[in-house]
Coordinates of C-alpha atoms and ligand atoms in Angstrom, one line a residue:
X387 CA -38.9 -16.6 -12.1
X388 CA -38.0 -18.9 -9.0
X389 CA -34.7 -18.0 -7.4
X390 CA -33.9 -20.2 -4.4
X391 CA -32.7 -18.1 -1.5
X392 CA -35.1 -15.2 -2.2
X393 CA -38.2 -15.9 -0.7
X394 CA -38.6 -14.5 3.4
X395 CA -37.2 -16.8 6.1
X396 CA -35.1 -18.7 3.3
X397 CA -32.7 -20.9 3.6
X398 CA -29.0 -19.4 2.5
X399 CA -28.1 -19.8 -0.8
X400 CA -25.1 -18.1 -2.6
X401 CA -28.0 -15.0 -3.7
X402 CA -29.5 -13.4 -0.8
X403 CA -32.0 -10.5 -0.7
X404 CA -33.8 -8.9 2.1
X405 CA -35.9 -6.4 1.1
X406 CA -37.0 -5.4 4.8
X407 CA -34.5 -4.8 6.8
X408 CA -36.1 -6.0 10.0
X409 CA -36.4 -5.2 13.7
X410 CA -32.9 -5.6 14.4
X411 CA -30.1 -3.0 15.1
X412 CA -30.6 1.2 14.3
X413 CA -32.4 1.2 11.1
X414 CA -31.1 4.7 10.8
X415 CA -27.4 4.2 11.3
X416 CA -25.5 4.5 7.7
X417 CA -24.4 1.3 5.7
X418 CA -26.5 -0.9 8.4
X419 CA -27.2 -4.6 7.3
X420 CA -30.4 -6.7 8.1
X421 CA -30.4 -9.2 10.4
X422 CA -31.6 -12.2 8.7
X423 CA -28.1 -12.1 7.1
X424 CA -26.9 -13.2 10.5
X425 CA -29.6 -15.3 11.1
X426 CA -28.9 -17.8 8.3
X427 CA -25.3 -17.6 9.2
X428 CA -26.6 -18.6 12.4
X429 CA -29.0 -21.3 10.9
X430 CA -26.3 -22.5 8.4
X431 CA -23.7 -22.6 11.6
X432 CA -26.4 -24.7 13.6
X433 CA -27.5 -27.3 11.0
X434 CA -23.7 -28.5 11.1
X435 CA -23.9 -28.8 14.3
X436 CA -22.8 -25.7 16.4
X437 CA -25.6 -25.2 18.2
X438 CA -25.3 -22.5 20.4
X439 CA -22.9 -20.1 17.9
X440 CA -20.7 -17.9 20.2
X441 CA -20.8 -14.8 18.0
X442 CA -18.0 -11.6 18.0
X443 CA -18.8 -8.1 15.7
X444 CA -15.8 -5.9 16.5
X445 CA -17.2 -2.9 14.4
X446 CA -21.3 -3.3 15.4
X447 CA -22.2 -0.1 14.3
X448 CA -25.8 0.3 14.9
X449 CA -25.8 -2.9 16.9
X450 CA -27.5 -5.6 14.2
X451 CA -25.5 -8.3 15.6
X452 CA -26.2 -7.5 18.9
X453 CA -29.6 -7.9 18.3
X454 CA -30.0 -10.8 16.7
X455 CA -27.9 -13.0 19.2
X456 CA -29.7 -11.5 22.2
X457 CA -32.7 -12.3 20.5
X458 CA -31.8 -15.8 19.5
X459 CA -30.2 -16.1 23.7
X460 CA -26.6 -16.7 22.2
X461 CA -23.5 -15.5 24.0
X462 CA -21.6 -12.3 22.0
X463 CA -18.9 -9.9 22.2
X464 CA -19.6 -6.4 20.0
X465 CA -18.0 -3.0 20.2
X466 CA -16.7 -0.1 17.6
X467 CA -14.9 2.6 17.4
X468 CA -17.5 4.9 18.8
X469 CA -17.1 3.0 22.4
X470 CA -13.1 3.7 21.6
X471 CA -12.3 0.0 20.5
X472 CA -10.0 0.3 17.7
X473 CA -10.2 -3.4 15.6
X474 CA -7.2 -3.0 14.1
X475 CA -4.6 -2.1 16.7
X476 CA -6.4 -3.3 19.9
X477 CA -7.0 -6.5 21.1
X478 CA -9.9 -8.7 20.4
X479 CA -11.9 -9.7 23.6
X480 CA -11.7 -13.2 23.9
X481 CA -10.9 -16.2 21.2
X482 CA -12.1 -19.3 20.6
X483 CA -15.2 -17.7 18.8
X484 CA -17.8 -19.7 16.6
X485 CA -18.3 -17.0 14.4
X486 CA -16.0 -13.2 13.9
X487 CA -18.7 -11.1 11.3
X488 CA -16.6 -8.5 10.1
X489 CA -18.9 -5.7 8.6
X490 CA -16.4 -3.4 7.1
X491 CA -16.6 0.6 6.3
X492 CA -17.7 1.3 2.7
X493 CA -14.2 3.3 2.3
X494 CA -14.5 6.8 1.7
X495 CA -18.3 6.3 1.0
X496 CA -19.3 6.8 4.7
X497 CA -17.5 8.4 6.9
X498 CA -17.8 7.2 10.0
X499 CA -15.3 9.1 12.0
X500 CA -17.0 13.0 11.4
X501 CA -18.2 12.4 15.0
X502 CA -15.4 11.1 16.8
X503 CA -13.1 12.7 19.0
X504 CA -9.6 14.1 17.2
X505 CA -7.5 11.5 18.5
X506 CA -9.9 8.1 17.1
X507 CA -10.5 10.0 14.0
X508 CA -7.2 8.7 12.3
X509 CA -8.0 5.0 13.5
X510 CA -11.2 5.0 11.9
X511 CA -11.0 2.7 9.1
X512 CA -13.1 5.1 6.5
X513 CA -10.3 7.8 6.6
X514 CA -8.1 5.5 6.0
X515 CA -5.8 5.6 2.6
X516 CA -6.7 3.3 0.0
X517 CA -3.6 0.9 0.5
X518 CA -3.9 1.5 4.2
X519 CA -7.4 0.4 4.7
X520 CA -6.8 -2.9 2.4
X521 CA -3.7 -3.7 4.8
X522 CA -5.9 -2.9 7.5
X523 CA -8.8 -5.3 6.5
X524 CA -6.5 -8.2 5.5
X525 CA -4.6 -7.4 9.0
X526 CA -8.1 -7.7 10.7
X527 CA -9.2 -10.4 8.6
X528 CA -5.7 -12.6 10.1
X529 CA -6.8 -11.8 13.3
X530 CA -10.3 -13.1 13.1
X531 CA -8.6 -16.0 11.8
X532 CA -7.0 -16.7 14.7
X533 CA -10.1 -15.9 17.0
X534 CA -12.7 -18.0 15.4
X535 CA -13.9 -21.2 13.4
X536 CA -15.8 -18.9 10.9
X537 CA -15.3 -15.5 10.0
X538 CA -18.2 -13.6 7.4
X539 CA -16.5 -10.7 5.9
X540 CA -19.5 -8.2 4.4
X541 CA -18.0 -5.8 1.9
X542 CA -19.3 -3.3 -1.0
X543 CA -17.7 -2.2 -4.2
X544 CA -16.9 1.4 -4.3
X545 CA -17.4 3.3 -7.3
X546 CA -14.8 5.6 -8.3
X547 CA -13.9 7.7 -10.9
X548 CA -14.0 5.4 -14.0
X549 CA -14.6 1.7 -12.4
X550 CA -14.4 0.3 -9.1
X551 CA -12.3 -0.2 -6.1
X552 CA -12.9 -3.9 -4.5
X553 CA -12.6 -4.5 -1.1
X554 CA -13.2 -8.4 -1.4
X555 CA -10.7 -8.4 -4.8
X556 CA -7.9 -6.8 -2.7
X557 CA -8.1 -8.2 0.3
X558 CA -6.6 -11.5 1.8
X559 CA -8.8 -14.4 2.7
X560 CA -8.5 -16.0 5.8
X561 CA -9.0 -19.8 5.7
X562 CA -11.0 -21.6 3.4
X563 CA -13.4 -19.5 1.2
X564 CA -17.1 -21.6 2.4
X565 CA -18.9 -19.6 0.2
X566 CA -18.7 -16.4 -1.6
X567 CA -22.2 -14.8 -1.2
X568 CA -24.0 -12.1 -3.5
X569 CA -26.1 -9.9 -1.2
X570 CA -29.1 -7.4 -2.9
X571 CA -28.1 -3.9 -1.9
X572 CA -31.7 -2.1 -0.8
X573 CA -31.2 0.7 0.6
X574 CA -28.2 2.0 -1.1
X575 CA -27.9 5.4 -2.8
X576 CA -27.4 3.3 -6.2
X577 CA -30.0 1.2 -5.7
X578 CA -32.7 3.8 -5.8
X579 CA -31.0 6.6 -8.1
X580 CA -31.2 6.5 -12.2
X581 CA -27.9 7.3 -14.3
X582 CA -29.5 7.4 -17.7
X583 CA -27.3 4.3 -18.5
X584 CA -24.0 6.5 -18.8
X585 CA -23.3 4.5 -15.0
X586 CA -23.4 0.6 -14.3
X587 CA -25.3 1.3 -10.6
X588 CA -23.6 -1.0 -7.8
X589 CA -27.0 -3.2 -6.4
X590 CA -25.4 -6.1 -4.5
X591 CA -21.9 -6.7 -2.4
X592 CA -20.2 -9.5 -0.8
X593 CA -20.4 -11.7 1.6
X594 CA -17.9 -14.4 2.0
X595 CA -18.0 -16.8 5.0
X596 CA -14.3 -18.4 5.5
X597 CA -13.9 -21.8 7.7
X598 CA -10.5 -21.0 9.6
X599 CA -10.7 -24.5 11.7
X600 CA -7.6 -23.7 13.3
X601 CA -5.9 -26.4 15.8
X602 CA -3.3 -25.1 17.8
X603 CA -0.1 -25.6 16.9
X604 CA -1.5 -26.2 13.8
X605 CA -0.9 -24.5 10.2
X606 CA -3.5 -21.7 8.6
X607 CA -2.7 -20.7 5.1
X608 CA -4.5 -17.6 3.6
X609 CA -4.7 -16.4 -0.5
X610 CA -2.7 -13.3 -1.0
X611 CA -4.3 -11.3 -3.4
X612 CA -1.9 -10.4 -6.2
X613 CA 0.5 -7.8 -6.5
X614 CA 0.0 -4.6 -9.0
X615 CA 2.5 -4.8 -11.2
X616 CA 2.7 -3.5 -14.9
X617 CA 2.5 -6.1 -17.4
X618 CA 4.9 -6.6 -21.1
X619 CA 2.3 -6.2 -23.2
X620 CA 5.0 -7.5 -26.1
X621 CA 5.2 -10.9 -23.7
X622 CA 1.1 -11.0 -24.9
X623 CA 0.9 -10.1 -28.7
X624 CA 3.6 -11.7 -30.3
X625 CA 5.3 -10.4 -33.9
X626 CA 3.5 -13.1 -35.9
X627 CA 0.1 -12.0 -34.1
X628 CA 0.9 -7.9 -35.1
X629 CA 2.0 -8.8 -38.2
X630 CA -1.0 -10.9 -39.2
X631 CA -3.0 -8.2 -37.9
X632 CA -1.4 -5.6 -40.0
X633 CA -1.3 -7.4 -43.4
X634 CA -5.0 -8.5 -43.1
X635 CA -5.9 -4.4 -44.0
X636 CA -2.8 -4.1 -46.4
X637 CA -3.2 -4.4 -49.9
X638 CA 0.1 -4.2 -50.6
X639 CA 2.3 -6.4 -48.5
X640 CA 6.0 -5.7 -48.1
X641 CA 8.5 -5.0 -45.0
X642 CA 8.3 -1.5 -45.5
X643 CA 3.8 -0.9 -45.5
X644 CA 4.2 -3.6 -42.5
X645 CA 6.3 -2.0 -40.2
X646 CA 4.3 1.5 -41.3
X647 CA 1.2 -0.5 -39.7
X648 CA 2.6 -2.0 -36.4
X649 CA 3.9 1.6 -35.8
X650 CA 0.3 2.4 -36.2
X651 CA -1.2 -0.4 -34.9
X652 CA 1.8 -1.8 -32.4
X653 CA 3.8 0.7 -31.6
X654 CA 4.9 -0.9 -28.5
X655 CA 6.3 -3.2 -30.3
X656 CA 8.6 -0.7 -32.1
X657 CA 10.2 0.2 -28.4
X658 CA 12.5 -3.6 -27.9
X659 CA 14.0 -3.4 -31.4
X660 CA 16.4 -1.0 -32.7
X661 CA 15.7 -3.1 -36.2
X662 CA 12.3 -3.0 -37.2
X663 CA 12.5 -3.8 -40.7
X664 CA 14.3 -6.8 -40.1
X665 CA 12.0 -8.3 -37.8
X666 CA 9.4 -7.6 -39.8
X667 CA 10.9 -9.3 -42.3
X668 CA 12.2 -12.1 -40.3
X669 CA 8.3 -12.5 -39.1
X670 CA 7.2 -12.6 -42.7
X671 CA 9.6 -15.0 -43.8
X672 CA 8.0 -17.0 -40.9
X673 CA 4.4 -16.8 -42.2
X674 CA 5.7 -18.2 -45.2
X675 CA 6.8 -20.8 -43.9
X676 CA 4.2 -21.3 -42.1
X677 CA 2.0 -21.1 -45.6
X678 CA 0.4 -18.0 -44.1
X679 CA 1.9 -15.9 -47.1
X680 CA 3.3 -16.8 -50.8
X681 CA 6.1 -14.7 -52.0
X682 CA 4.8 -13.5 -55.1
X683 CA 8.1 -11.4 -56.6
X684 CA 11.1 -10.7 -54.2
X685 CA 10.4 -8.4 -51.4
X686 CA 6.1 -8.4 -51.9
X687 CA 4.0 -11.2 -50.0
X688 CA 0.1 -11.9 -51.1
X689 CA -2.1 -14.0 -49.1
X690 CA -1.7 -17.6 -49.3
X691 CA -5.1 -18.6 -50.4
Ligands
SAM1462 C1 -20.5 -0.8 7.9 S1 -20.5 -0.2 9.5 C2 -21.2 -1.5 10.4 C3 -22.7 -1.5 10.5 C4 -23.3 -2.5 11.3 N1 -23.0 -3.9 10.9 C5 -24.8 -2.3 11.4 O1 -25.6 -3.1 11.0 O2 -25.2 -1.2 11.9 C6 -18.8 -0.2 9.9 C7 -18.5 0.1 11.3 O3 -17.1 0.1 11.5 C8 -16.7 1.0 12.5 N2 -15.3 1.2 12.5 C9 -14.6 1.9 11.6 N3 -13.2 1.9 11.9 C10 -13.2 1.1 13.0 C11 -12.1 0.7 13.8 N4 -10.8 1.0 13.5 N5 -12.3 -0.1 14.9 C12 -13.6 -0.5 15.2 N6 -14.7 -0.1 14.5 C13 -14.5 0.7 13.4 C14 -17.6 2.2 12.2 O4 -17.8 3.0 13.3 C15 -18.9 1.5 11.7 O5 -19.8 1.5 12.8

């Protein structure tokens, strides 16, 4: 099978793999990423016609980026929290950048900060709590924004007890999305461990490259990501729904064996009315109307045929 975008030195697609990670940055340095990811960025920034990419990594970890723009002689800024650079709270270096990548902590999955004096432990963005960290990325994320043309935001799912927490889901997006970018995970734990099939193993993340384009003076406008809120699940199912539900496993139909099943089957349902019975018959009047149900002698319903 073909997949354009997989072969070495490819061009970027929306599926990119690269099984060797390369000579660029500390291979050893956790949750590193190669950098031929950069490089097509690079190539993809070039062939519309910034030439000479001006490149900014606020959280370089083991230096990738670096590395790749010295080796391709194209002006950068990089630091992290272990030079004491703190990329939420402190100021970026300069603006006016072609291109912010923004390689985020995996969470709680590596911490980062065990090494760290006391006093940068709490700003490292893998202690952070959940809500926090996600406030914290889209907070970054605005600021890149307002730094740079593009910004590349490189971000994992986290497996948690029971499914997933989504960086990329959560998070606000600055600008327009260009592309949103599936990336092979190599070298991750769940890459190379077997779970017997009781666990979905994590392989790939994101990488989403935003165009920000801002003028000044102009206007940026950035998605949101929506609220957690509970829903009505009565808004959802409606009583005709439950009620045809119910009566397709009743032999017997009548208001009292239906209202019997939507407590079984509904019972949220059961929690708005203080009159059960009469909505359910109201509802079954309704299916009769509709020529869901005949009446077949007062008070028992059969199937319409
Ligand atoms: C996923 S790693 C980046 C890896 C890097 N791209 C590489 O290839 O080696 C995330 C980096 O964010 C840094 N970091 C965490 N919190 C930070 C903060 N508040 N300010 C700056 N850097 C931070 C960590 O020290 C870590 O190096």
């Amino acid at each position: 099978m073909y997949i354009r975008g997989f072969e070495e030195n490819a061009e970027l697609t929306t599926l990119i793999s690269v099984p060797e990670r390369g000579r660029f940055g500390n291979a050893k340095y956790r949750g590193n990423y190669a950098g031929e990811v950069l490089i097509r960025l690079i190539r993809f920034l070039q062939a519309n016609g910034i030439q000479r990419p001006y490149i900014y990594d606020p959280m370089v970890g083991g230096g990738t980026s670096r590395d790749v723009a010295e080796a391709l002689g194209l002006s950068y800024i990089v630091d992290d929290i272990h030079n004491g650079f703190d990329v939420v709270n402190d100021d970026f270096h300069d603006t006016g950048f072609d291109l912010v990548m923004l390689h985020y902590p995996y969470w709680k999955m590596i911490d980062y900060a065990a090494d760290l004096p006391p006093e940068l432990q709490k700003q490292d963005m893998s202690r952070m709590e959940w809500r926090e960290f996600i406030e914290a990325v889209s907070h970054v994320n605005y600021k890149a924004a307002a730094h740079g043309r593009f910004v590349a935001v490189l971000v994992g799912d986290i497996a948690v007890k029971g499914g997933i927490k989504s960086i990329q889901r959560e998070m606000a997006w600055p600008g327009m999305p260009v592309r949103h970018i599936i990336k092979v995970q190599h070298n991750a734990e769940s890459f190379r461990k077997t779970y017997n099939g009781k666990f979905i193993p994590i392989v790939t993340e994101h990488l989403l490259l935003f165009r920000t384009d801002y003028q000044p003076g102009g206007e940026m406008w950035v998605l949101v990501p929506a609220q957690y809120k509970k829903i009505d699940i009565d808004q959802y199912v409606t009583w005709k729904t439950a009620v045809k539900k119910v009566i397709r496993q009743l032999d017997e139909i009548t208001p009292t064996t239906v209202c019997e099943g939507i407590r079984k089957l509904f019972p949220v349902k059961l929690r708005k009315t203080n009159t059960p019975e009469a909505t359910v018959r109201r509802t079954l009047q309704e299916l009769e109307a509709d020529g869901y149900l005949r009446r077949h002698v007062r008070g028992i319903y059969v199937k319409a045929s």
